[in-house]
PDB file of C-alpha atoms in Angstrom:
ATOM      1  CA  MET U   1      11.083  10.478 -17.772  1.00  0.00           C
ATOM      2  CA  GLN U   2      13.904   8.446 -17.319  1.00  0.00           C
ATOM      3  CA  HIS U   3      14.008   4.958 -15.400  1.00  0.00           C
ATOM      4  CA  GLN U   4      15.282   1.956 -15.492  1.00  0.00           C
ATOM      5  CA  ILE U   5      14.055  -1.713 -15.096  1.00  0.00           C
ATOM      6  CA  ALA U   6      15.880  -4.448 -14.355  1.00  0.00           C
ATOM      7  CA  GLN U   7      14.820  -8.076 -14.369  1.00  0.00           C
ATOM      8  CA  THR U   8      16.514 -11.078 -12.742  1.00  0.00           C
ATOM      9  CA  THR U   9      15.450 -14.667 -12.015  1.00  0.00           C
ATOM     10  CA  THR U  10      17.329 -15.052  -8.660  1.00  0.00           C
ATOM     11  CA  LEU U  11      15.192 -16.778  -6.076  1.00  0.00           C
ATOM     12  CA  GLN U  12      15.054 -13.932  -4.000  1.00  0.00           C
ATOM     13  CA  GLY U  13      14.795 -10.191  -4.302  1.00  0.00           C
ATOM     14  CA  ILE U  14      17.752  -8.096  -3.597  1.00  0.00           C
ATOM     15  CA  ALA U  15      17.403  -5.798  -0.564  1.00  0.00           C
ATOM     16  CA  ASN U  16      18.533  -2.220  -1.183  1.00  0.00           C
ATOM     17  CA  GLN U  17      19.500  -1.231   2.459  1.00  0.00           C
ATOM     18  CA  PHE U  18      19.295   2.681   1.296  1.00  0.00           C
ATOM     19  CA  SER U  19      15.993   2.451   0.240  1.00  0.00           C
ATOM     20  CA  ARG U  20      12.719   3.945   2.198  1.00  0.00           C
ATOM     21  CA  ILE U  21      10.858   1.662   0.268  1.00  0.00           C
ATOM     22  CA  PRO U  22       9.610  -1.861   2.016  1.00  0.00           C
ATOM     23  CA  VAL U  23      11.711  -4.731   0.016  1.00  0.00           C
ATOM     24  CA  LEU U  24       9.615  -7.649  -0.289  1.00  0.00           C
ATOM     25  CA  CYS U  25      12.502 -10.328  -0.367  1.00  0.00           C
ATOM     26  CA  LEU U  26      10.338 -13.696   0.202  1.00  0.00           C
ATOM     27  CA  SER U  27       8.469 -12.798  -3.048  1.00  0.00           C
ATOM     28  CA  GLY U  28      11.467 -12.208  -5.167  1.00  0.00           C
ATOM     29  CA  CYS U  29      10.421  -8.469  -5.742  1.00  0.00           C
ATOM     30  CA  SER U  30      11.987  -5.030  -4.941  1.00  0.00           C
ATOM     31  CA  SER U  31      12.371  -1.586  -5.837  1.00  0.00           C
ATOM     32  CA  ALA U  32      14.188   1.670  -5.112  1.00  0.00           C
ATOM     33  CA  PRO U  33      15.024   5.101  -5.888  1.00  0.00           C
ATOM     34  CA  LEU U  34      18.155   5.492  -7.780  1.00  0.00           C
ATOM     35  CA  GLN U  35      18.567   9.056  -8.191  1.00  0.00           C
ATOM     36  CA  GLY U  36      16.092  11.763  -7.365  1.00  0.00           C
ATOM     37  CA  ARG U  37      14.751  15.061  -9.389  1.00  0.00           C
ATOM     38  CA  SER U  38      17.121  17.883  -8.813  1.00  0.00           C
ATOM     39  CA  VAL U  39      16.542  21.263 -10.539  1.00  0.00           C
ATOM     40  CA  LEU U  40      20.010  22.374  -9.392  1.00  0.00           C
ATOM     41  CA  LEU U  41      22.203  19.262 -10.488  1.00  0.00           C
ATOM     42  CA  GLY U  42      20.112  18.910 -13.593  1.00  0.00           C
ATOM     43  CA  SER U  43      19.114  15.130 -12.886  1.00  0.00           C
ATOM     44  CA  LEU U  44      16.171  13.268 -13.859  1.00  0.00           C
ATOM     45  CA  PRO U  45      14.400  10.787 -11.326  1.00  0.00           C
ATOM     46  CA  VAL U  46      15.618   6.998 -12.004  1.00  0.00           C
ATOM     47  CA  ALA U  47      14.345   4.147 -10.039  1.00  0.00           C
ATOM     48  CA  ASN U  48      14.802   0.116 -10.539  1.00  0.00           C
ATOM     49  CA  VAL U  49      12.650  -2.710 -10.066  1.00  0.00           C
ATOM     50  CA  VAL U  50      14.452  -6.237  -9.384  1.00  0.00           C
ATOM     51  CA  LEU U  51      11.976  -9.036  -9.680  1.00  0.00           C
ATOM     52  CA  SER U  52      11.741 -12.591 -10.072  1.00  0.00           C
ATOM     53  CA  VAL U  53       9.812 -13.783 -13.151  1.00  0.00           C
ATOM     54  CA  PRO U  54       8.827 -17.663 -14.171  1.00  0.00           C
ATOM     55  CA  GLY U  55      11.024 -18.465 -17.468  1.00  0.00           C
ATOM     56  CA  PRO U  56       9.968 -21.272 -19.920  1.00  0.00           C
ATOM     57  CA  PRO U  57       7.982 -23.310 -20.225  1.00  0.00           C
ATOM     58  CA  VAL U  58       5.339 -20.982 -18.189  1.00  0.00           C
ATOM     59  CA  ALA U  59       3.670 -18.382 -20.158  1.00  0.00           C
ATOM     60  CA  GLY U  60       3.134 -15.143 -18.446  1.00  0.00           C
ATOM     61  CA  LEU U  61       2.431 -14.224 -14.904  1.00  0.00           C
ATOM     62  CA  SER U  62      -0.099 -15.714 -12.209  1.00  0.00           C
ATOM     63  CA  TYR U  63      -2.356 -13.280 -10.526  1.00  0.00           C
ATOM     64  CA  GLY U  64      -0.345 -12.867  -7.243  1.00  0.00           C
ATOM     65  CA  GLU U  65       2.845 -12.254  -9.614  1.00  0.00           C
ATOM     66  CA  LEU U  66       1.289  -9.607 -11.606  1.00  0.00           C
ATOM     67  CA  GLY U  67      -0.127  -8.104  -8.228  1.00  0.00           C
ATOM     68  CA  LEU U  68       3.609  -8.024  -7.443  1.00  0.00           C
ATOM     69  CA  LEU U  69       4.698  -6.204  -9.969  1.00  0.00           C
ATOM     70  CA  VAL U  70       1.934  -3.725 -10.237  1.00  0.00           C
ATOM     71  CA  ASP U  71       2.967  -2.884  -6.380  1.00  0.00           C
ATOM     72  CA  GLN U  72       6.404  -1.703  -7.704  1.00  0.00           C
ATOM     73  CA  MET U  73       5.117  -0.292 -10.426  1.00  0.00           C
ATOM     74  CA  GLY U  74       3.388   2.056  -8.028  1.00  0.00           C
ATOM     75  CA  HIS U  75       6.805   2.959  -6.104  1.00  0.00           C
ATOM     76  CA  VAL U  76       8.517   3.562  -9.802  1.00  0.00           C
ATOM     77  CA  LEU U  77       5.639   6.015 -11.017  1.00  0.00           C
ATOM     78  CA  GLN U  78       6.121   7.905  -7.583  1.00  0.00           C
ATOM     79  CA  ASN U  79       9.719   8.424  -8.372  1.00  0.00           C
ATOM     80  CA  CYS U  80       9.852   8.853 -11.700  1.00  0.00           C
ATOM     81  CA  LEU U  81       6.691  11.316 -12.104  1.00  0.00           C
ATOM     82  CA  SER U  82       8.103  13.735  -9.136  1.00  0.00           C
ATOM     83  CA  ARG U  83       8.235  17.358  -9.989  1.00  0.00           C
ATOM     84  CA  SER U  84      10.508  18.190  -6.549  1.00  0.00           C
ATOM     85  CA  THR U  85      13.043  20.445  -7.435  1.00  0.00           C
ATOM     86  CA  HIS U  86      15.570  18.733  -4.725  1.00  0.00           C
ATOM     87  CA  GLY U  87      16.377  15.287  -5.001  1.00  0.00           C
ATOM     88  CA  HIS U  88      16.255  14.520  -1.405  1.00  0.00           C
ATOM     89  CA  MET U  89      12.645  15.709  -1.394  1.00  0.00           C
ATOM     90  CA  SER U  90      11.799  13.975  -4.583  1.00  0.00           C
ATOM     91  CA  GLY U  91       9.603  10.864  -4.950  1.00  0.00           C
ATOM     92  CA  SER U  92       9.688   8.464  -1.809  1.00  0.00           C
ATOM     93  CA  ARG U  93      12.317  10.441  -0.006  1.00  0.00           C
ATOM     94  CA  GLY U  94      11.389  12.681   2.536  1.00  0.00           C
ATOM     95  CA  ILE U  95       7.907  11.746   2.599  1.00  0.00           C
ATOM     96  CA  GLU U  96       6.370   9.985   5.912  1.00  0.00           C
ATOM     97  CA  TRP U  97       6.289   6.291   6.429  1.00  0.00           C
ATOM     98  CA  ASP U  98       2.822   5.673   6.440  1.00  0.00           C
ATOM     99  CA  ARG U  99       2.664   7.548   2.580  1.00  0.00           C
ATOM    100  CA  VAL U 100       5.447   5.183   1.069  1.00  0.00           C
ATOM    101  CA  GLN U 101       3.053   2.383   0.229  1.00  0.00           C
ATOM    102  CA  VAL U 102       0.062   4.415  -0.799  1.00  0.00           C
ATOM    103  CA  CYS U 103       0.499   4.541  -4.722  1.00  0.00           C
ATOM    104  CA  SER U 104       1.492   1.020  -5.184  1.00  0.00           C
ATOM    105  CA  ASN U 105      -1.883   0.129  -2.828  1.00  0.00           C
ATOM    106  CA  VAL U 106      -3.929   2.251  -5.404  1.00  0.00           C
ATOM    107  CA  LEU U 107      -2.596   0.452  -8.014  1.00  0.00           C
ATOM    108  CA  ARG U 108      -3.317  -3.318  -6.659  1.00  0.00           C
ATOM    109  CA  LEU U 109      -7.023  -1.837  -5.830  1.00  0.00           C
ATOM    110  CA  LEU U 110      -7.345  -0.993  -9.558  1.00  0.00           C
ATOM    111  CA  LEU U 111      -6.042  -4.351 -10.674  1.00  0.00           C
ATOM    112  CA  LEU U 112      -8.636  -6.336  -8.761  1.00  0.00           C
ATOM    113  CA  GLY U 113     -11.482  -3.851  -9.591  1.00  0.00           C
ATOM    114  CA  GLN U 114     -13.177  -4.029 -13.026  1.00  0.00           C
ATOM    115  CA  HIS U 115     -11.162  -1.195 -14.341  1.00  0.00           C
ATOM    116  CA  GLN U 116      -9.716  -0.098 -17.432  1.00  0.00           C
ATOM    117  CA  PHE U 117      -6.177  -0.354 -15.690  1.00  0.00           C
ATOM    118  CA  ALA U 118      -6.794  -4.064 -14.888  1.00  0.00           C
ATOM    119  CA  ALA U 119      -8.257  -4.943 -18.396  1.00  0.00           C
ATOM    120  CA  ARG U 120      -4.938  -3.572 -20.200  1.00  0.00           C
ATOM    121  CA  LEU U 121      -2.490  -5.238 -17.985  1.00  0.00           C
ATOM    122  CA  ALA U 122      -4.390  -8.793 -18.545  1.00  0.00           C
ATOM    123  CA  ALA U 123      -3.371 -10.718 -21.770  1.00  0.00           C
ATOM    124  CA  GLN U 124      -7.160 -11.342 -22.022  1.00  0.00           C
ATOM    125  CA  PRO U 125     -10.139  -9.870 -20.456  1.00  0.00           C
ATOM    126  CA  LEU U 126     -11.171 -11.494 -17.226  1.00  0.00           C
ATOM    127  CA  SER U 127     -14.551 -13.197 -17.169  1.00  0.00           C
ATOM    128  CA  THR U 128     -17.072 -12.051 -14.761  1.00  0.00           C
ATOM    129  CA  GLU U 129     -16.981 -15.341 -13.145  1.00  0.00           C
ATOM    130  CA  MET U 130     -13.309 -15.336 -12.855  1.00  0.00           C
ATOM    131  CA  HIS U 131     -13.292 -11.856 -11.696  1.00  0.00           C
ATOM    132  CA  ASP U 132     -15.523 -12.551  -8.648  1.00  0.00           C
ATOM    133  CA  ALA U 133     -13.579 -15.597  -8.196  1.00  0.00           C
ATOM    134  CA  LEU U 134     -10.630 -13.321  -7.635  1.00  0.00           C
ATOM    135  CA  LYS U 135     -12.286 -10.595  -5.600  1.00  0.00           C
ATOM    136  CA  ALA U 136     -13.548 -13.449  -3.441  1.00  0.00           C
ATOM    137  CA  ALA U 137     -10.041 -14.875  -2.833  1.00  0.00           C
ATOM    138  CA  ASP U 138      -9.103 -11.638  -2.075  1.00  0.00           C
ATOM    139  CA  ARG U 139     -12.028 -11.106   0.463  1.00  0.00           C
ATOM    140  CA  HIS U 140     -11.289 -14.371   2.310  1.00  0.00           C
ATOM    141  CA  LEU U 141     -11.229 -13.825   6.145  1.00  0.00           C
ATOM    142  CA  VAL U 142     -10.532  -9.958   5.439  1.00  0.00           C
ATOM    143  CA  ALA U 143     -12.555  -9.078   8.868  1.00  0.00           C
ATOM    144  CA  TRP U 144     -10.430 -11.963  10.813  1.00  0.00           C
ATOM    145  CA  ASP U 145      -6.926 -10.294   9.283  1.00  0.00           C
ATOM    146  CA  LEU U 146      -8.297  -6.667   9.677  1.00  0.00           C
ATOM    147  CA  CYS U 147      -8.745  -7.289  13.550  1.00  0.00           C
ATOM    148  CA  TRP U 148      -4.990  -8.481  13.838  1.00  0.00           C
ATOM    149  CA  GLN U 149      -3.775  -5.566  11.765  1.00  0.00           C
ATOM    150  CA  LEU U 150      -5.753  -3.068  13.932  1.00  0.00           C
ATOM    151  CA  TYR U 151      -4.286  -5.214  17.224  1.00  0.00           C
ATOM    152  CA  TYR U 152      -0.660  -4.754  15.902  1.00  0.00           C
ATOM    153  CA  SER U 153      -0.954  -1.069  14.656  1.00  0.00           C
ATOM    154  CA  LYS U 154      -2.237   0.061  17.966  1.00  0.00           C
ATOM    155  CA  LEU U 155       0.130  -2.040  19.806  1.00  0.00           C
ATOM    156  CA  ASP U 156       2.850  -0.548  17.987  1.00  0.00           C
ATOM    157  CA  LEU U 157       1.816   2.995  18.454  1.00  0.00           C
ATOM    158  CA  GLU U 158       1.677   2.133  22.345  1.00  0.00           C
ATOM    159  CA  LEU U 159       5.240   0.796  22.451  1.00  0.00           C
ATOM    160  CA  HIS U 160       6.549   3.498  21.066  1.00  0.00           C
ATOM    161  CA  SER U 161       4.470   6.522  22.944  1.00  0.00           C
ATOM    162  CA  ARG U 162       4.049   4.698  26.712  1.00  0.00           C
ATOM    163  CA  GLY U 163       6.802   3.197  29.110  1.00  0.00           C
ATOM    164  CA  ASP U 164       4.519   0.366  30.134  1.00  0.00           C
ATOM    165  CA  PHE U 165       5.857  -3.141  29.450  1.00  0.00           C
ATOM    166  CA  TRP U 166       4.723  -4.655  26.612  1.00  0.00           C
ATOM    167  CA  GLY U 167       2.968  -7.621  27.893  1.00  0.00           C
ATOM    168  CA  ASP U 168       0.670  -5.449  29.979  1.00  0.00           C
ATOM    169  CA  LEU U 169      -0.149  -3.316  26.961  1.00  0.00           C
ATOM    170  CA  SER U 170      -0.770  -6.288  25.003  1.00  0.00           C
ATOM    171  CA  ARG U 171      -3.245  -7.972  27.478  1.00  0.00           C
ATOM    172  CA  ASN U 172      -5.250  -4.625  27.603  1.00  0.00           C
ATOM    173  CA  LEU U 173      -5.246  -4.192  23.761  1.00  0.00           C
ATOM    174  CA  TRP U 174      -6.219  -7.998  22.887  1.00  0.00           C
ATOM    175  CA  PRO U 175      -9.607  -7.811  24.066  1.00  0.00           C
ATOM    176  CA  GLN U 176     -10.274  -4.525  22.174  1.00  0.00           C
ATOM    177  CA  PHE U 177      -9.512  -6.041  18.614  1.00  0.00           C
ATOM    178  CA  LEU U 178      -9.801  -9.586  18.495  1.00  0.00           C
ATOM    179  CA  PRO U 179     -12.483 -12.127  19.328  1.00  0.00           C
ATOM    180  CA  VAL U 180     -10.904 -14.489  20.729  1.00  0.00           C
ATOM    181  CA  ALA U 181      -9.622 -15.479  24.192  1.00  0.00           C
ATOM    182  CA  ASN U 182      -5.703 -14.114  24.547  1.00  0.00           C
ATOM    183  CA  ASP U 183      -3.487 -16.527  23.581  1.00  0.00           C
ATOM    184  CA  THR U 184       0.030 -16.484  25.041  1.00  0.00           C
ATOM    185  CA  VAL U 185       1.599 -18.195  22.379  1.00  0.00           C
ATOM    186  CA  ALA U 186       0.526 -15.839  19.598  1.00  0.00           C
ATOM    187  CA  GLU U 187       0.892 -12.878  21.973  1.00  0.00           C
ATOM    188  CA  LYS U 188       4.673 -13.905  22.406  1.00  0.00           C
ATOM    189  CA  ARG U 189       5.346 -13.693  18.830  1.00  0.00           C
ATOM    190  CA  LEU U 190       5.957 -10.063  18.901  1.00  0.00           C
ATOM    191  CA  CYS U 191       9.536 -10.918  20.367  1.00  0.00           C
ATOM    192  CA  SER U 192      10.267 -12.413  16.892  1.00  0.00           C
ATOM    193  CA  MET U 193       8.540  -9.440  14.833  1.00  0.00           C
ATOM    194  CA  SER U 194      11.426  -7.393  13.494  1.00  0.00           C
ATOM    195  CA  SER U 195       8.811  -4.750  12.511  1.00  0.00           C
ATOM    196  CA  PHE U 196       8.108  -3.560  16.148  1.00  0.00           C
ATOM    197  CA  LEU U 197      11.906  -2.647  16.493  1.00  0.00           C
ATOM    198  CA  THR U 198      12.717  -1.485  12.716  1.00  0.00           C
ATOM    199  CA  ALA U 199      10.659   2.064  13.049  1.00  0.00           C
ATOM    200  CA  PRO U 200       7.979   3.950  14.843  1.00  0.00           C
ATOM    201  CA  ALA U 201       4.799   2.845  13.817  1.00  0.00           C
ATOM    202  CA  ALA U 202       6.140   0.489  11.176  1.00  0.00           C
ATOM    203  CA  GLN U 203       3.180  -1.981  11.882  1.00  0.00           C
ATOM    204  CA  PHE U 204       0.655   1.086  11.633  1.00  0.00           C
ATOM    205  CA  CYS U 205       1.889   2.558   8.350  1.00  0.00           C
ATOM    206  CA  PRO U 206       0.889  -0.174   5.913  1.00  0.00           C
ATOM    207  CA  LEU U 207      -2.840  -0.368   7.342  1.00  0.00           C
ATOM    208  CA  TRP U 208      -2.799   3.363   7.030  1.00  0.00           C
ATOM    209  CA  ALA U 209      -1.502   3.415   3.368  1.00  0.00           C
ATOM    210  CA  GLN U 210      -4.501   0.906   2.591  1.00  0.00           C
ATOM    211  CA  MET U 211      -7.232   3.242   4.034  1.00  0.00           C
ATOM    212  CA  ILE U 212      -5.689   6.365   2.008  1.00  0.00           C
ATOM    213  CA  ALA U 213      -5.645   3.848  -1.008  1.00  0.00           C
ATOM    214  CA  ALA U 214      -9.244   2.939  -0.652  1.00  0.00           C
ATOM    215  CA  ASP U 215     -10.524   6.617  -0.366  1.00  0.00           C
ATOM    216  CA  VAL U 216      -8.344   7.236  -3.581  1.00  0.00           C
ATOM    217  CA  LEU U 217     -10.070   4.022  -5.385  1.00  0.00           C
ATOM    218  CA  GLY U 218     -13.439   5.587  -4.483  1.00  0.00           C
ATOM    219  CA  GLU U 219     -12.664   8.623  -6.366  1.00  0.00           C
ATOM    220  CA  PHE U 220     -11.750   6.623  -9.455  1.00  0.00           C
ATOM    221  CA  GLN U 221     -15.043   4.723  -8.877  1.00  0.00           C
ATOM    222  CA  LYS U 222     -17.103   7.719  -8.805  1.00  0.00           C
ATOM    223  CA  ALA U 223     -16.074   8.975 -12.548  1.00  0.00           C
ATOM    224  CA  GLU U 224     -18.717   8.007 -14.618  1.00  0.00           C
ATOM    225  CA  THR U 225     -17.090   9.140 -18.052  1.00  0.00           C
ATOM    226  CA  SER U 226     -14.055   8.706 -19.478  1.00  0.00           C
ATOM    227  CA  SER U 227     -13.230  12.534 -19.034  1.00  0.00           C
ATOM    228  CA  ASP U 228     -14.185  12.225 -15.243  1.00  0.00           C
ATOM    229  CA  VAL U 229     -11.663   9.363 -14.919  1.00  0.00           C
ATOM    230  CA  SER U 230      -8.742  11.316 -16.578  1.00  0.00           C
ATOM    231  CA  SER U 231      -9.756  14.188 -14.693  1.00  0.00           C
ATOM    232  CA  VAL U 232      -9.573  12.175 -11.351  1.00  0.00           C
ATOM    233  CA  GLY U 233      -6.102  10.666 -12.544  1.00  0.00           C
ATOM    234  CA  LYS U 234      -4.712  13.784 -13.359  1.00  0.00           C
ATOM    235  CA  ARG U 235      -5.480  15.037  -9.828  1.00  0.00           C
ATOM    236  CA  PHE U 236      -3.780  11.694  -8.607  1.00  0.00           C
ATOM    237  CA  ARG U 237      -0.892  12.549 -10.596  1.00  0.00           C
ATOM    238  CA  GLU U 238      -0.304  16.167  -9.600  1.00  0.00           C
ATOM    239  CA  THR U 239      -0.713  15.565  -5.859  1.00  0.00           C
ATOM    240  CA  PHE U 240       0.337  11.750  -5.090  1.00  0.00           C
ATOM    241  CA  LEU U 241       2.580  10.875  -7.604  1.00  0.00           C
ATOM    242  CA  GLU U 242       4.540  14.550  -8.331  1.00  0.00           C
ATOM    243  CA  LEU U 243       4.682  16.533  -4.739  1.00  0.00           C
ATOM    244  CA  GLY U 244       6.950  13.981  -3.360  1.00  0.00           C
ATOM    245  CA  GLY U 245       8.096  15.184   0.412  1.00  0.00           C
ATOM    246  CA  MET U 246       7.734  18.969  -0.631  1.00  0.00           C
ATOM    247  CA  VAL U 247       3.963  18.648   0.858  1.00  0.00           C
ATOM    248  CA  SER U 248       2.705  16.936   4.039  1.00  0.00           C
ATOM    249  CA  GLY U 249       0.719  13.920   3.668  1.00  0.00           C
ATOM    250  CA  SER U 250      -2.128  15.299   5.287  1.00  0.00           C
ATOM    251  CA  GLU U 251      -1.988  18.120   2.757  1.00  0.00           C
ATOM    252  CA  VAL U 252      -1.715  16.171  -0.181  1.00  0.00           C
ATOM    253  CA  PHE U 253      -4.918  14.274   0.542  1.00  0.00           C
ATOM    254  CA  ARG U 254      -6.696  17.189   1.336  1.00  0.00           C
ATOM    255  CA  ARG U 255      -5.169  18.359  -2.551  1.00  0.00           C
ATOM    256  CA  PHE U 256      -6.453  15.431  -4.091  1.00  0.00           C
ATOM    257  CA  LEU U 257     -10.412  15.052  -2.243  1.00  0.00           C
ATOM    258  CA  GLY U 258     -10.581  18.317  -0.033  1.00  0.00           C
ATOM    259  CA  ARG U 259     -11.373  16.651   3.028  1.00  0.00           C
ATOM    260  CA  ASP U 260      -9.481  14.230   5.530  1.00  0.00           C
ATOM    261  CA  PRO U 261      -9.761  10.521   5.433  1.00  0.00           C
ATOM    262  CA  SER U 262     -12.381   8.208   6.185  1.00  0.00           C
ATOM    263  CA  SER U 263     -12.376   4.651   7.112  1.00  0.00           C
ATOM    264  CA  ASP U 264     -15.670   3.853   5.188  1.00  0.00           C
ATOM    265  CA  SER U 265     -13.716   3.413   1.819  1.00  0.00           C
ATOM    266  CA  LEU U 266     -11.700   0.622   3.389  1.00  0.00           C
ATOM    267  CA  LEU U 267     -14.441  -1.068   5.041  1.00  0.00           C
ATOM    268  CA  ALA U 268     -16.285  -0.660   1.428  1.00  0.00           C
ATOM    269  CA  VAL U 269     -13.378  -2.466  -0.281  1.00  0.00           C
ATOM    270  CA  TYR U 270     -13.368  -5.084   2.064  1.00  0.00           C
ATOM    271  CA  GLY U 271     -17.217  -5.562   1.621  1.00  0.00           C
ATOM    272  CA  LEU U 272     -17.735  -4.975   5.473  1.00  0.00           C
ATOM    273  CA  GLN U 273     -20.063  -1.844   5.601  1.00  0.00           C
ATOM    274  CA  GLU U 274     -23.048  -4.116   6.411  1.00  0.00           C
ATOM    275  CA  GLU U 275     -21.169  -5.549   9.344  1.00  0.00           C
ATOM    276  CA  GLN U 276     -20.229  -2.079  10.349  1.00  0.00           C
ATOM    277  CA  ARG U 277     -23.845  -0.846  10.315  1.00  0.00           C
ATOM    278  CA  GLN U 278     -25.072  -3.716  12.456  1.00  0.00           C
ATOM    279  CA  HIS U 279     -22.182  -3.503  15.033  1.00  0.00           C
ATOM    280  CA  THR U 280     -23.317   0.408  15.177  1.00  0.00           C
ATOM    281  CA  LYS U 281     -26.826  -0.715  15.498  1.00  0.00           C
ATOM    282  CA  ASP U 282     -25.967  -3.121  18.151  1.00  0.00           C
ATOM    283  CA  GLN U 283     -23.952  -0.498  20.349  1.00  0.00           C
ATOM    284  CA  SER U 284     -26.793   1.837  20.158  1.00  0.00           C
TER     285      SER U 284
END
């Protein structure tokens, strides 16, 4: 495996317009595949990471900055561990949009959990109290945020599959996902959200990737011994990290878990299982 990691202290990350990977410009962090793996050309995969890190006298990275770095590590691993024989199908090239952020989300979830991966990244092991505080902060208002994500995702899909006026679609979907009165000001924010214009399902894809990552995390959490963890990690590498665009996303997931994705794992990660059970009970 060959890879290149570039570091810079600029205030803003450099966007690579040729990359399919979403660029985190505001956070000063981005990654891009520079070269795909190709048997015909004899080329090895190369990827880069551009990030803004604090200089002296600040020591180390904050938890948020470490999370951004881990996100990019997921993209780099996906590109550099690819076993594709064709460069245009290597790594993140040629894969569905809703699969681009899966690997980065998996690593971010492993960082948040009390897992060996998180322990090795930290300068010193986090106390149980600190871990619980970080987890609580990550879940703060998560149900509210999820309602908005679902609303925007469904609206995004409707806008690209129907010819109805966007305002009518928005007003019809609002009560289905949001537990508040229709806000005309918030509704008109759609006009300034470029993600609705960049590509079809650009709002839906990140949420789908989170759900897939949560399912993957659930498999790691079921592993009871180190050999079990290694077995799950090997399957993850041989599917999500190595296959690239050679196999469809649905088939990649089935090879890893032997079934189709489920939203239950995402609710478990967010700690919303009990709320879902209560809602189902109220509806019955």
